[in-house]
Coordinates of C-alpha atoms and ligand atoms in Angstrom, one line a residue:
X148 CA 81.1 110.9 88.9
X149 CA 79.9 113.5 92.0
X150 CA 81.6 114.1 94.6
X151 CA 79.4 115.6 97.8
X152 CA 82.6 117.1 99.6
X153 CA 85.3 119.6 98.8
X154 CA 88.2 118.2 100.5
X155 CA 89.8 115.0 100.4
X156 CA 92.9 113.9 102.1
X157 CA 94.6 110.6 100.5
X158 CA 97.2 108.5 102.4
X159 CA 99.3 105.4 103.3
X160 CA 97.7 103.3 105.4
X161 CA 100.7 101.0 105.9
X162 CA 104.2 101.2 104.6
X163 CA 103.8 103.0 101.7
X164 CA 103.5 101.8 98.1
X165 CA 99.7 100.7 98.9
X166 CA 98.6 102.8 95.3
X167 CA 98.2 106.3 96.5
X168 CA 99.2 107.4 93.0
X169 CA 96.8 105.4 91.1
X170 CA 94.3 106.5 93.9
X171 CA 95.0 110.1 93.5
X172 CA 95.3 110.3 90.0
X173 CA 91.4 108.4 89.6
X174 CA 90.2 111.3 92.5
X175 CA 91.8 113.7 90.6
X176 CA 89.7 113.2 87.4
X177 CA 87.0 115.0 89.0
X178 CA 89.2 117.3 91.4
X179 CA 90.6 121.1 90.8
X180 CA 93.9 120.5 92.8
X181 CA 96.2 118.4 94.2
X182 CA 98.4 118.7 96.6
X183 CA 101.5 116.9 98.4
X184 CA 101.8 117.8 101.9
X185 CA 104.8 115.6 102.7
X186 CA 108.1 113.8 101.8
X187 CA 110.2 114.3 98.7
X188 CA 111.2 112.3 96.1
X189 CA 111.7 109.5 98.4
X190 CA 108.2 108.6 96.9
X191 CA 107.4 106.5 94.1
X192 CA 103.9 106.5 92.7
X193 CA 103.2 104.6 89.6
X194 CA 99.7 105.4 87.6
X195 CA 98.8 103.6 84.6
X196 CA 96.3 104.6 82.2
X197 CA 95.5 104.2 78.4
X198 CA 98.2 101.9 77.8
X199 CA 101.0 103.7 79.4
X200 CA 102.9 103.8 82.6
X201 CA 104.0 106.7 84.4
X202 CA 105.5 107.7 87.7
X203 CA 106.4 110.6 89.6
X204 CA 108.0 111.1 92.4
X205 CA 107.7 114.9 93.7
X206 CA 105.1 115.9 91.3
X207 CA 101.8 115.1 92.8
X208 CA 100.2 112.7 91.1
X209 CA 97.0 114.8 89.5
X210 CA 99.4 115.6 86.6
X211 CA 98.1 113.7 84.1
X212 CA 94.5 115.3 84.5
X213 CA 95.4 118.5 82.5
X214 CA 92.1 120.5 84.1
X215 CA 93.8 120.0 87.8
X216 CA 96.7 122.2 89.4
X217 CA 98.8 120.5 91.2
X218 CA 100.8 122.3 94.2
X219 CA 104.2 120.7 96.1
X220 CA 103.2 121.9 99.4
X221 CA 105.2 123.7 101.9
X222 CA 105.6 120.6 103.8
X223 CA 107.7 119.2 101.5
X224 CA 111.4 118.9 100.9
X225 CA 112.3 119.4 97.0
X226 CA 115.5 118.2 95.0
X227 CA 115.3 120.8 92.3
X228 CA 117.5 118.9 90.4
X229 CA 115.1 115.3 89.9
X230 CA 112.2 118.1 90.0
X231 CA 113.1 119.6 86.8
X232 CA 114.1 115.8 85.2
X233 CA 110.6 114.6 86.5
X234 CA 109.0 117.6 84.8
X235 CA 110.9 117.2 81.5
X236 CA 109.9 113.8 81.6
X237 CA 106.5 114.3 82.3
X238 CA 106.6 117.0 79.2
X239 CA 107.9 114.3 77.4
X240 CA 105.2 111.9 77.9
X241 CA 103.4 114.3 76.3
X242 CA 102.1 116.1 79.3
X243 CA 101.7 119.5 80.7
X244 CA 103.5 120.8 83.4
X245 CA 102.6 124.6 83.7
X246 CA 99.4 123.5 85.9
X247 CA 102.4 122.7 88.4
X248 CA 103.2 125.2 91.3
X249 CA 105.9 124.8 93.7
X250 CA 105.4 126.6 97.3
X251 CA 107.9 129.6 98.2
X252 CA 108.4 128.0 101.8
X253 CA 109.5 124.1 101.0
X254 CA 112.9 123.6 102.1
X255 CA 115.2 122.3 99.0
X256 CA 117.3 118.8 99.1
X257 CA 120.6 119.6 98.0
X258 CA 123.3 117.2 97.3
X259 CA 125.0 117.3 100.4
X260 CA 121.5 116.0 101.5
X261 CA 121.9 112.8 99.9
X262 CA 125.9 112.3 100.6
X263 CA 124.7 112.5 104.4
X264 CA 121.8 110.5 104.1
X265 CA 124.2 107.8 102.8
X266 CA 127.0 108.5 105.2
X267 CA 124.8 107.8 108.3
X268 CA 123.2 105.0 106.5
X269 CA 126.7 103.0 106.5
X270 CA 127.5 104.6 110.6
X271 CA 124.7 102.8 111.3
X272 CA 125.8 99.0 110.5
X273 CA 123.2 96.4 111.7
X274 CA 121.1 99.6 112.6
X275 CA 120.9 100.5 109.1
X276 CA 116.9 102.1 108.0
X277 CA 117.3 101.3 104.5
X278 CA 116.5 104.8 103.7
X279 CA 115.6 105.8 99.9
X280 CA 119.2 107.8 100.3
X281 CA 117.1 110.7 98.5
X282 CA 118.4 113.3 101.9
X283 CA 115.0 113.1 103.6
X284 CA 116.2 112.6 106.7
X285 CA 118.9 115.3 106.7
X286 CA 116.9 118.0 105.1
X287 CA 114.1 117.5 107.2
X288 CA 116.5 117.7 110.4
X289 CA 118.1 120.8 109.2
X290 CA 114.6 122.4 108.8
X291 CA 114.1 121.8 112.0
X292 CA 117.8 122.8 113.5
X293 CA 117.1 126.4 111.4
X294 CA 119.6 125.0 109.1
X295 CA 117.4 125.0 106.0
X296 CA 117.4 126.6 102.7
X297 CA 113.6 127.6 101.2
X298 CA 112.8 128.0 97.7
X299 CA 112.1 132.0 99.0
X300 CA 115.3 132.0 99.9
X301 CA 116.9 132.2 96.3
X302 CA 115.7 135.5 95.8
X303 CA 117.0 137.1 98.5
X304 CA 119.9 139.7 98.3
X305 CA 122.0 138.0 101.3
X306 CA 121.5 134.8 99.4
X307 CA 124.7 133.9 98.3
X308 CA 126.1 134.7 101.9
X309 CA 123.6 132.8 103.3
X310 CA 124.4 130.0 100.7
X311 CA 127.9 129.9 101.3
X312 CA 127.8 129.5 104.7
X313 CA 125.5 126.8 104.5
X314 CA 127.9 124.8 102.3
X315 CA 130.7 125.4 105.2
X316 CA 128.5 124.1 107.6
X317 CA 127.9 120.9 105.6
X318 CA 131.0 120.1 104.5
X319 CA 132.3 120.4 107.9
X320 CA 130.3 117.3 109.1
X321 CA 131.1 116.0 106.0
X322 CA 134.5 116.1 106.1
X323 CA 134.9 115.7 109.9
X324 CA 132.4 113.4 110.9
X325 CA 132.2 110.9 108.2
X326 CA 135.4 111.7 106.0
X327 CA 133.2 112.4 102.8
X328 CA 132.8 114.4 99.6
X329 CA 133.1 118.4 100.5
X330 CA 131.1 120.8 97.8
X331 CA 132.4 123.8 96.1
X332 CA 130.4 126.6 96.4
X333 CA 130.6 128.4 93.0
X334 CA 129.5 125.0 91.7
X335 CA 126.7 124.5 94.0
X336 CA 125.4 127.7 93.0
X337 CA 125.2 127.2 89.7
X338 CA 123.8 124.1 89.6
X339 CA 121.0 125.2 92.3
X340 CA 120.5 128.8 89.5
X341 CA 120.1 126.6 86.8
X342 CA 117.3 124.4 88.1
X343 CA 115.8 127.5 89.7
X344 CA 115.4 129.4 86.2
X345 CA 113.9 126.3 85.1
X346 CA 111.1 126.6 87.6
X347 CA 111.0 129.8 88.6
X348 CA 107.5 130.6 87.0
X349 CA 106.0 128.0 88.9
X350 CA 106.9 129.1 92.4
X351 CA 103.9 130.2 94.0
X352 CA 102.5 131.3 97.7
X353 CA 101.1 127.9 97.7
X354 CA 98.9 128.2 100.9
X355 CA 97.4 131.0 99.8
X356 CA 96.6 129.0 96.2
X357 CA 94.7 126.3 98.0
X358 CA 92.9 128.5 100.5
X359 CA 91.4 130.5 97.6
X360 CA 90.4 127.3 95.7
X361 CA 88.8 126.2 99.4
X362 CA 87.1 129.5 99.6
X363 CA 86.2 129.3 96.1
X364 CA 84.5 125.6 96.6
X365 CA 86.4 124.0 94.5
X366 CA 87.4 120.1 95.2
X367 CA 90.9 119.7 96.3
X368 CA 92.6 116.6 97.5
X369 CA 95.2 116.4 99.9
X370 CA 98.3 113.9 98.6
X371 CA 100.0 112.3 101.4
X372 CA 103.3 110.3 100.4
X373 CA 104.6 107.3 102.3
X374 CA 102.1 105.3 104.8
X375 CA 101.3 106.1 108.7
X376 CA 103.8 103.6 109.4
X377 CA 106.2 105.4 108.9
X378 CA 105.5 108.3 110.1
X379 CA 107.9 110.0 112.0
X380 CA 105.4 110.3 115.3
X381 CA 103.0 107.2 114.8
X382 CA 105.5 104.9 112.7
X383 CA 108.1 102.2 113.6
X384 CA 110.3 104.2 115.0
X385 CA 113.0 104.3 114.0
X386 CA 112.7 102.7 111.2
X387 CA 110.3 105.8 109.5
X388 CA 110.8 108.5 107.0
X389 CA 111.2 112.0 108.7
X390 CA 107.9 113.6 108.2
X391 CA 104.6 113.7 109.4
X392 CA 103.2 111.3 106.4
X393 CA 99.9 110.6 107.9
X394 CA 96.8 113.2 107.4
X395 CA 97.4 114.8 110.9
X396 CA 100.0 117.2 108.3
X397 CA 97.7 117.4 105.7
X398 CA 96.9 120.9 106.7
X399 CA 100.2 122.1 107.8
X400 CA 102.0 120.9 104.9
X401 CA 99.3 122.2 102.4
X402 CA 99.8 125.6 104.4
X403 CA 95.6 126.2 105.5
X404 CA 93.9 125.1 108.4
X405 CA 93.1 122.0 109.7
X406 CA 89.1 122.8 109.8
X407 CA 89.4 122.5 105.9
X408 CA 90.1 119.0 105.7
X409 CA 86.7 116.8 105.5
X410 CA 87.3 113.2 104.9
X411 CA 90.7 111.1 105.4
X412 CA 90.7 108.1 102.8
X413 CA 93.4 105.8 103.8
X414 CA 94.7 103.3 101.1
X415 CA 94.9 99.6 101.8
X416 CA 96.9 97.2 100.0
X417 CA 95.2 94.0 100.3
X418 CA 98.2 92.1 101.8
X419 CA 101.2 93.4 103.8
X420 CA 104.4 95.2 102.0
X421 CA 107.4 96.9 103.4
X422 CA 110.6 98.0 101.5
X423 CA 112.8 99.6 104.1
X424 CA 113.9 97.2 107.8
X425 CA 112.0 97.2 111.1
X426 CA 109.9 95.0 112.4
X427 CA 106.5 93.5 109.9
X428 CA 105.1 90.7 112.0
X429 CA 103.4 88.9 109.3
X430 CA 106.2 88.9 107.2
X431 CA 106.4 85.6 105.0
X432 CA 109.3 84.2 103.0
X433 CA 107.9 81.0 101.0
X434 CA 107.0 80.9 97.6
X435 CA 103.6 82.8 98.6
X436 CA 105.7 85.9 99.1
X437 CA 107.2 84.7 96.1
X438 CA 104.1 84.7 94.2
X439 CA 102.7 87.2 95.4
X440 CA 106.0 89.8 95.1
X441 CA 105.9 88.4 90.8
X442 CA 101.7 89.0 90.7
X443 CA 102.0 92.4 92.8
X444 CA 104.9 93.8 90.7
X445 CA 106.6 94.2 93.9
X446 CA 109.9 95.7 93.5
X447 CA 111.1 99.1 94.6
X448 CA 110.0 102.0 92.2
X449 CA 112.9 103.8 92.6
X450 CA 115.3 101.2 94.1
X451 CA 114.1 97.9 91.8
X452 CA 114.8 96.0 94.9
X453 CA 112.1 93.3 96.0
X454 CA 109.5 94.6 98.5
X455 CA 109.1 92.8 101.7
X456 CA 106.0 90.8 101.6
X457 CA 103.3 89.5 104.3
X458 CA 99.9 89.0 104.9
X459 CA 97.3 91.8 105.4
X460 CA 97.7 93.0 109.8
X461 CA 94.9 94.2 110.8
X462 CA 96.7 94.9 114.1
X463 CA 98.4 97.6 112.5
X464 CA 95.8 99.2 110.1
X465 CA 93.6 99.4 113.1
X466 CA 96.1 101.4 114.8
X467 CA 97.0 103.4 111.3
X468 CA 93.5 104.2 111.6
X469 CA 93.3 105.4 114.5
X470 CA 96.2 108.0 115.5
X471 CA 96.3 108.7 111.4
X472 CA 92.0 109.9 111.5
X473 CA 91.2 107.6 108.3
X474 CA 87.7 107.9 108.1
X475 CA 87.3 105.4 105.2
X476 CA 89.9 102.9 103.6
X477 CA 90.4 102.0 99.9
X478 CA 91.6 98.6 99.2
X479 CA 94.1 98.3 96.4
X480 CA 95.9 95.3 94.4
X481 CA 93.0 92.8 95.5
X482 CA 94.0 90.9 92.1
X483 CA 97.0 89.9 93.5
X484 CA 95.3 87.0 95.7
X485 CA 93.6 85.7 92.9
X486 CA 95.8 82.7 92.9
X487 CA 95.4 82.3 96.6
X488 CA 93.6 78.8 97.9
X489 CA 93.9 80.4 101.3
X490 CA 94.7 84.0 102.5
X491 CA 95.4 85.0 106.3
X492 CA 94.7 88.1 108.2
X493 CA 96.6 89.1 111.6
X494 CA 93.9 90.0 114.1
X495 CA 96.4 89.7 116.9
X496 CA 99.9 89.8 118.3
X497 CA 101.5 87.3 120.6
X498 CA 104.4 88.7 123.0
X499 CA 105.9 87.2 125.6
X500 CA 102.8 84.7 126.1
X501 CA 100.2 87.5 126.1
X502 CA 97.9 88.2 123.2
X503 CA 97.9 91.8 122.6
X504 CA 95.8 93.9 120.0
X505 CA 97.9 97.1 119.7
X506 CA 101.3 98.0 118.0
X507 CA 104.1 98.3 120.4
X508 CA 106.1 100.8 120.8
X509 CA 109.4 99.9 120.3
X510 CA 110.7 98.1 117.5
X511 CA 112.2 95.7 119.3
X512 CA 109.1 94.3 121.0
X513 CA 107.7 94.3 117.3
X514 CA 110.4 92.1 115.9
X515 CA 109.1 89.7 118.9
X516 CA 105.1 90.0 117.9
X517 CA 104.2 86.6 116.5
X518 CA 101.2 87.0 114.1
X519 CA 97.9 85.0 115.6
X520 CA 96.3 84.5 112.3
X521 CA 92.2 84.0 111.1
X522 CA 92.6 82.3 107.4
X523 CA 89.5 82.4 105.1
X524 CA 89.4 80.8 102.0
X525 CA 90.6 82.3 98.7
X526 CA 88.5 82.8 95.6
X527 CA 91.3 81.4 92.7
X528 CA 89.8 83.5 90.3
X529 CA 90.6 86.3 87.8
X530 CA 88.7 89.5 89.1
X531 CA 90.8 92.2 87.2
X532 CA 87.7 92.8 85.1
X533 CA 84.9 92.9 87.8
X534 CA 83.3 96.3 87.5
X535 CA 81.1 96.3 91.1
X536 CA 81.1 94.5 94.2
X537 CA 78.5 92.4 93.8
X538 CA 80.5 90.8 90.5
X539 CA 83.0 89.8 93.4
X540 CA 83.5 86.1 94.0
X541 CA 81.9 85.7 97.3
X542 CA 85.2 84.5 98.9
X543 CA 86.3 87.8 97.6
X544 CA 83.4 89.6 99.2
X545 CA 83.9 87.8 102.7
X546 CA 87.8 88.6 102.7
X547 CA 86.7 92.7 102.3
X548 CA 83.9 92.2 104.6
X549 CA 86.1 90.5 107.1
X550 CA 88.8 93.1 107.0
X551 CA 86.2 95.8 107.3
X552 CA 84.4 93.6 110.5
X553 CA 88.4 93.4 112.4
X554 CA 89.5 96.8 111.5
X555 CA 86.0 98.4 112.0
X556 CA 85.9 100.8 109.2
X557 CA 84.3 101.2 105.7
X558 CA 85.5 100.8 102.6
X559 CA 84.9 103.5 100.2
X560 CA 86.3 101.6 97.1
X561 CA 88.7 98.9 96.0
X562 CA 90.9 98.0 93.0
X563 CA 91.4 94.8 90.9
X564 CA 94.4 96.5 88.6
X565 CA 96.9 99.1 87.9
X566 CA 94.8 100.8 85.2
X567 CA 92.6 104.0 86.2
X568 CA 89.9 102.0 84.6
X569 CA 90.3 99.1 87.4
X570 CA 88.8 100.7 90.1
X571 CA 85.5 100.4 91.5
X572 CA 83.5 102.7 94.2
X573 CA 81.4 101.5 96.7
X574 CA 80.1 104.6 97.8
X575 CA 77.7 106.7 96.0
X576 CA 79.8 109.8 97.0
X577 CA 81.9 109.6 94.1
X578 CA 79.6 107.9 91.5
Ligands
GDP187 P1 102.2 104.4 95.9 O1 103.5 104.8 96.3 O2 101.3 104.3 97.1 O3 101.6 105.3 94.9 O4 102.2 103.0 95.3 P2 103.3 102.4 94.2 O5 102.9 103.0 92.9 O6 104.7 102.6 94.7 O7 103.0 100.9 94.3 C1 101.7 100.4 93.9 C2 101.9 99.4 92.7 O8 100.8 98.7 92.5 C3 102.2 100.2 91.4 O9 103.0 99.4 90.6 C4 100.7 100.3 90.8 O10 100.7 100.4 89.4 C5 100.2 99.0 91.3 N1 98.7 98.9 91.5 C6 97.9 99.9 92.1 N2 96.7 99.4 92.3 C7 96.7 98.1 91.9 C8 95.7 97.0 91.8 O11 94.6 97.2 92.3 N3 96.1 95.9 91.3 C9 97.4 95.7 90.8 N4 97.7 94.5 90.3 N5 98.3 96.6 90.8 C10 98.0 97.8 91.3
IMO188 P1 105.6 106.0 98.6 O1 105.1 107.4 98.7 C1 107.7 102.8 100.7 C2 110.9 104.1 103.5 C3 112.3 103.7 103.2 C4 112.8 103.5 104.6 C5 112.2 104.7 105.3 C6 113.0 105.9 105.4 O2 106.0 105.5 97.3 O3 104.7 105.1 99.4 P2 113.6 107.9 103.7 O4 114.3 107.9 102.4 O5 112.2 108.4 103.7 O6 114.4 108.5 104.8 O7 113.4 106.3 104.1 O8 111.0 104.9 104.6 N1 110.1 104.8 102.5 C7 109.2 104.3 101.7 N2 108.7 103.0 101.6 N3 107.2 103.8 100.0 C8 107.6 105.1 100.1 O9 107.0 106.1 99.4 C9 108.7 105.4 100.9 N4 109.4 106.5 101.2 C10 110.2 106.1 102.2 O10 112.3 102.5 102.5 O11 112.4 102.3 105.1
MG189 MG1 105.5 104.0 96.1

């Protein structure tokens, strides 16, 4: 495998889950970093090779290629405490984790975090996101209020002032706002010491890592978590996550400049799936989504709960492309419609009596898009073992062609399992 450009940006084209991991982790075999720009462990990527299963959350998912460091970003928010269980678990698959470097500037996810996440989950009522209760949302707000706490932070002598005031300050709204749990400081800080000294060796000026390995020509690939769907700016508001999870951060979040950054894969599932609430106009609930959730192991990595299912909406990859720069796409879990005798793609909305071709803006208008649907036969044949595109069933090759026609992009690969073996470039870029 070559690769004829140094930098590689790898995202969510939809609503996450669409096999970034698996995506990354086959890049990575021929990459020197990776790095995740984004998100926390709100992220669930699963990568299966050699027999075996793994999945990591927070660590970016070039682990497993022992050659590659792999950097957690400044743009990301990090529960030291499920870092440093990811990482022994990750030892204990028998894997490496001192190529792992955690950037000085990401803000940390502390329990109080996660109590609020949960807390405004249940204010919420019929409102409710469905949020991964991991305390996205409320770190990334408090980042943003100057409320945060940076891994940098630790080492400073006002720490434990600056500490302690930031547990008042949470337990207040705790407390007063939503008559929680309130923390005790002397505990907290303990806790947080004890995960530090764990990881205290990896802690690294992480922009400064990746700018050297640019300047020093080496491959790097940007990890996005999450999909452009739910991105805080471009997503269903507000049903999103609370970061920029499209590649318009990759740059920011990786801490160099957006010049850097020379191709933008975004990763396609080749259906629809959603796991949080909002709006998903092609949303089905018969026994395809049925089927399809049992073929497509679709159930919540870290919440085990069944994945909203529907069929692939070209509406909204057409606008993930655009406002999220995917220069190429890579289409994942194709196997799964194997079974199909007929698959549908959404090339249109209906609302209010007009056909429209864009995403809305508001959720509510969403919920109210009926899918106008183009349905092409299926192929009802096993292609997990197809090695090239040609091998495809031509029903197979129409469905990709078709998407790629409606959405107007390329594809640069595709994938007909989880294993790092079932994946198939079309490009000779990577070959
Ligand atoms: P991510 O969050 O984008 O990394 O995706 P997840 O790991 O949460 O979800 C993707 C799921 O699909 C995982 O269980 C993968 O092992 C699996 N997967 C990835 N690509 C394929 C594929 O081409 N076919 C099948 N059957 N499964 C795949
Ligand atoms: P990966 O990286 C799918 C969804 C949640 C919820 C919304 C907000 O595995 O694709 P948050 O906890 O971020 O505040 O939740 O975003 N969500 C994801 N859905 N895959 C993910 O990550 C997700 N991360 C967050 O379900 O709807
Ligand atoms: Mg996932």
């Amino acid at each position: 495998m070559k690769n004829n450009f140094k930098s590689l940006v790898v995202v969510g084209s939809q609503w996450g889950d669409e096999g970034k991991g698996k995506i990354t982790d086959y890049f990575a075999q021929k990459a020197e970093m990776v790095v995740r720009f984004a998100g926390g462990d709100n992220a669930g990527h699963m990568i299966e090779f050699g027999g075996a299963r793994h999945k990591v959350t927070i660590v970016p998912s070039g682990i497993f290629n022992r050659h590659v460091k792999n950097v957690i970003g400044n743009g990301t928010v990090v529960n030291l405490t499920n870092l440093v269980a990811e990482m022994k678990k990750i030892n204990e698959a028998g894997v490496d984790t001192s190529n792992l470097f955690v950037s000085d500037r990401a803000h940390i996810i502390f329990d109080w975090h996660c109590q609020i996440d949960a807390l405004q989950e249940e204010s919420r009522k019929e409102r409710i996101i469905g949020t991964t209760k991991r305390g996205i949302g409320p770190t990334y707000a408090d980042k943003a209020s100057r409320y945060g706490i940076r891994i940098c932070d630790i080492e400073q002598p006002e720490f434990k002032d600056i500490l302690k005031e930031n547990v008042d300050y949470h337990n207040q709204i705790i407390t007063q706002l939503y008559n929680g749990t309130p923390y005790v400081f002397e505990e907290v800080y303990a806790k947080l010491m004890d995960n530090y000294n764990v990881i205290k060796n990896n802690i690294v000026d992480s922009g400064e890592m990746v700018a050297e390995a640019i300047e020093e020509n080496q491959f790097v690939l940007f990890e996005g978590a999450q999909g452009v769907l739910l991105d805080i700016d471009h997503g269903t508001y507000p049903y999103v996550t609370s970061s920029t999870c499209s590649a318009n951060n990759a740059s920011t979040g990786a801490g160099i400049h957006a010049k850097h950054i020379q191709k933008v894969v975004g990763i396609a599932k080749a259906y629809q799936t959603r796991v949080g609430f909002g709006g998903m106009p092609t949303e089905i609930i018969d026994e395809t989504a049925h089927r399809i959730r049992e073929r497509g192991r679709e159930y919540g990595s870290n919440s085990g709960k069944p994945r909203r299912i529907g069929y692939f909406d070209a509406v909204a990859m057409k606008y993930a492309i655009r406002v999220g720069g995917i220069d190429e796409l890579f289409l994942t879990l194709l196997d799964v419609l194997d079974t199909e005798k007929e698959i549908k793609i959404c090339t249109a909305y209906e609302l209010d009596g007009k056909c429209i071709k864009t995403m809305p803006a508001n959720d509510n208008d969403l919920k109210r898009c009926k899918p106008v649907y183009e349905t092409l036969p299926g192929w009802e044949q096993d292609i997990t073992k197809v090695t090239s595109f040609a091998e495809l069933p031509i029903n197979a090759q129409n469905y990709m062609n078709r998407i790629k026609e409606i959405v107007g992009a390329e594809f640069l690969g595709f994938s007909v399992g989880p294993d790092r073996k079932q994946t198939i470039m079309l490009k000779g870029e990577f070959e």
